[in-house]
Coordinates of C-alpha atoms in Angstrom, one line a residue:
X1 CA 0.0 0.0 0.0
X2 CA 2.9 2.3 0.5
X3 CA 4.6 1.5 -2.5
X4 CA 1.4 2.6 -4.4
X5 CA 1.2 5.7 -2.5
X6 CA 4.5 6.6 -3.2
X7 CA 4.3 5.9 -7.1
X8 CA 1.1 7.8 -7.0
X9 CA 2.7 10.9 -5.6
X10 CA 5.7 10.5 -7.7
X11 CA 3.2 10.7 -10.9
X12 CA 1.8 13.5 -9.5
X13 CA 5.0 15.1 -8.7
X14 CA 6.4 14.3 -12.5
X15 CA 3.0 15.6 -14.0
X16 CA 2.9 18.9 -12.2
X17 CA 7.3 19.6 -13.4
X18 CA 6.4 18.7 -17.0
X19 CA 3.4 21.2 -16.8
X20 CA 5.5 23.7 -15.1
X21 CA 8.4 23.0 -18.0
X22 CA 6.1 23.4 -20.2
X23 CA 4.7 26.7 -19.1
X24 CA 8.0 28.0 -18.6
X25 CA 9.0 27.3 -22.3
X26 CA 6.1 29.0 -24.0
X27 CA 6.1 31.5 -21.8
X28 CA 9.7 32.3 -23.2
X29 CA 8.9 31.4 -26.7
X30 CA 5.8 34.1 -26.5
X31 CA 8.1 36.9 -25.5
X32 CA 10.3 36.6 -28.6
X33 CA 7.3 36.7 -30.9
X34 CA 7.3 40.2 -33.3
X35 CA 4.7 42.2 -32.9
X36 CA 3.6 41.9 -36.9
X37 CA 1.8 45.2 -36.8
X38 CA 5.3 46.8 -36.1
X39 CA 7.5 48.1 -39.1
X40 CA 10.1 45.8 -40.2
X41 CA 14.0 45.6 -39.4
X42 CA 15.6 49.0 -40.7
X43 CA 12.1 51.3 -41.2
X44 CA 12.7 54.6 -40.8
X45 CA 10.5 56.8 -39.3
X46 CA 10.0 60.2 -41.6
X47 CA 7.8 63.7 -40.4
X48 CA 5.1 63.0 -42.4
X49 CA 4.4 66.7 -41.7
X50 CA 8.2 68.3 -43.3
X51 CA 8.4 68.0 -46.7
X52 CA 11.4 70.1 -48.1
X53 CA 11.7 71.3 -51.5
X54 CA 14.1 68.3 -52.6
X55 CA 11.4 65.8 -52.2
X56 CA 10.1 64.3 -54.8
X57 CA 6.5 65.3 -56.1
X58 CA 3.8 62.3 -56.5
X59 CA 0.1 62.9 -57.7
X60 CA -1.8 61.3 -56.2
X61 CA -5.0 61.9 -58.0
X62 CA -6.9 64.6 -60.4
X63 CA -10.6 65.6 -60.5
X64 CA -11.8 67.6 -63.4
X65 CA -14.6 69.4 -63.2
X66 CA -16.0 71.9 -65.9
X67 CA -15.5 75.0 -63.1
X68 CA -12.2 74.3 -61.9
X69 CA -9.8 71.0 -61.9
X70 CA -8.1 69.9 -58.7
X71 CA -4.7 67.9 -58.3
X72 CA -3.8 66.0 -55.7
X73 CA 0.1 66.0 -55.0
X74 CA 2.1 65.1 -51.9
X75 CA -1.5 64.7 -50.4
X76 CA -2.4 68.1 -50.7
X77 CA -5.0 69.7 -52.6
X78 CA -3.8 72.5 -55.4
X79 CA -5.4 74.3 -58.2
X80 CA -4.2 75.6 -61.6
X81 CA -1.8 78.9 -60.4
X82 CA -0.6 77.6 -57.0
X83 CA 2.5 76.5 -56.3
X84 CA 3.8 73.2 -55.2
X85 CA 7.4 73.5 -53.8
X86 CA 8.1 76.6 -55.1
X87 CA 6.9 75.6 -58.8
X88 CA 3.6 77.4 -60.3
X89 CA 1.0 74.8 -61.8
X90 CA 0.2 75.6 -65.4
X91 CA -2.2 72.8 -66.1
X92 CA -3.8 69.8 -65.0
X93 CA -5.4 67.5 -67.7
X94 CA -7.2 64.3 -67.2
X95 CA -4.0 62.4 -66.4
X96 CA -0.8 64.6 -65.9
X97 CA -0.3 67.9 -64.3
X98 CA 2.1 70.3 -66.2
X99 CA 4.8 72.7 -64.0
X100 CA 6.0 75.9 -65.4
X101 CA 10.0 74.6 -65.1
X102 CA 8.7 71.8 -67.5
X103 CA 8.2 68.8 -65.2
X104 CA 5.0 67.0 -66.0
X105 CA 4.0 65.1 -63.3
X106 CA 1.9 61.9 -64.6
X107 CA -0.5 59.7 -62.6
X108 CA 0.0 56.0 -61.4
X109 CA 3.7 56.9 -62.5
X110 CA 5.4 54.8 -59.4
X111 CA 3.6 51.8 -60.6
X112 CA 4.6 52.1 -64.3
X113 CA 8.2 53.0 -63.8
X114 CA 10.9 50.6 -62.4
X115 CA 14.6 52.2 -62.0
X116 CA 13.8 54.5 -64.9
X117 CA 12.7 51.9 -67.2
X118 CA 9.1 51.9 -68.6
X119 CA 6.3 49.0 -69.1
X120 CA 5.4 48.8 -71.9

C-alpha cells in the first residue's frame, strides 16, 4: 500500500514539473514573438508633416470638373496657379499635371516606372 502511494505521488509530482516546463518554455517562446503590426528591421520613421523642396513630387490623384480641376500632389489639394514647392501649376489635364520649369508630373507613374525603365 505504501509502495502505491508513493508511485502515486511521484506521478503526480512528474506531471505537475512537466506542466510547469512546459509553461516556462512557451512563456519564453511568446516573448520573442514580433509584434507583426510593427514596421520591419531598418524602417525609418520620416515627419510625415516636413516636406522640403528636394522631395520628390507624387500625384496622387486629379478631379476635373468643368469650373475648376483639382490635383492632388504630396497629399495636398492644389489648383491651376498655386504653387507646389516653389513651382507654379500651369495645367492639370485628365491624367498629368504640367509645372512651369517643364516637369510634367503623370499619374499612377510609381507603378509604371521601375529604376527609370518603362512598361510597356
Amino acid at each position: 500500500m505504501l509502495q502505491i502511494k508513493a508511485s502515486s505521488h511521484f506521478s503526480v509530482l512528474k506531471s505537475l514539473l512537466v506542466s510547469l516546463l512546459v509553461l516556462l518554455t512557451s512563456t519564453v517562446h511568446a516573448e520573442t514573438l514580433r509584434d507583426p503590426t510593427r514596421p520591419g528591421r531598418g524602417a525609418a520613421i520620416v515627419d510625415a508633416g516636413s516636406s522640403g523642396t528636394g522631395s520628390a513630387l507624387v500625384l496622387n490623384s486629379i478631379v476635373k470638373a468643368e469650373s475648376a480641376s483639382h490635383a492632388v500632389i504630396n497629399n495636398k489639394i492644389f489648383v491651376v496657379g498655386d504653387r507646389v514647392q516653389g513651382v507654379k501649376i500651369v495645367r492639370i489635364d485628365t491624367g498629368s499635371v504640367s509645372l512651369a520649369d517643364g516637369r510634367k508630373l503623370k499619374m499612377y507613374q510609381a507603378i509604371t516606372e521601375t529604376k527609370g525603365n518603362k512598361f510597356k
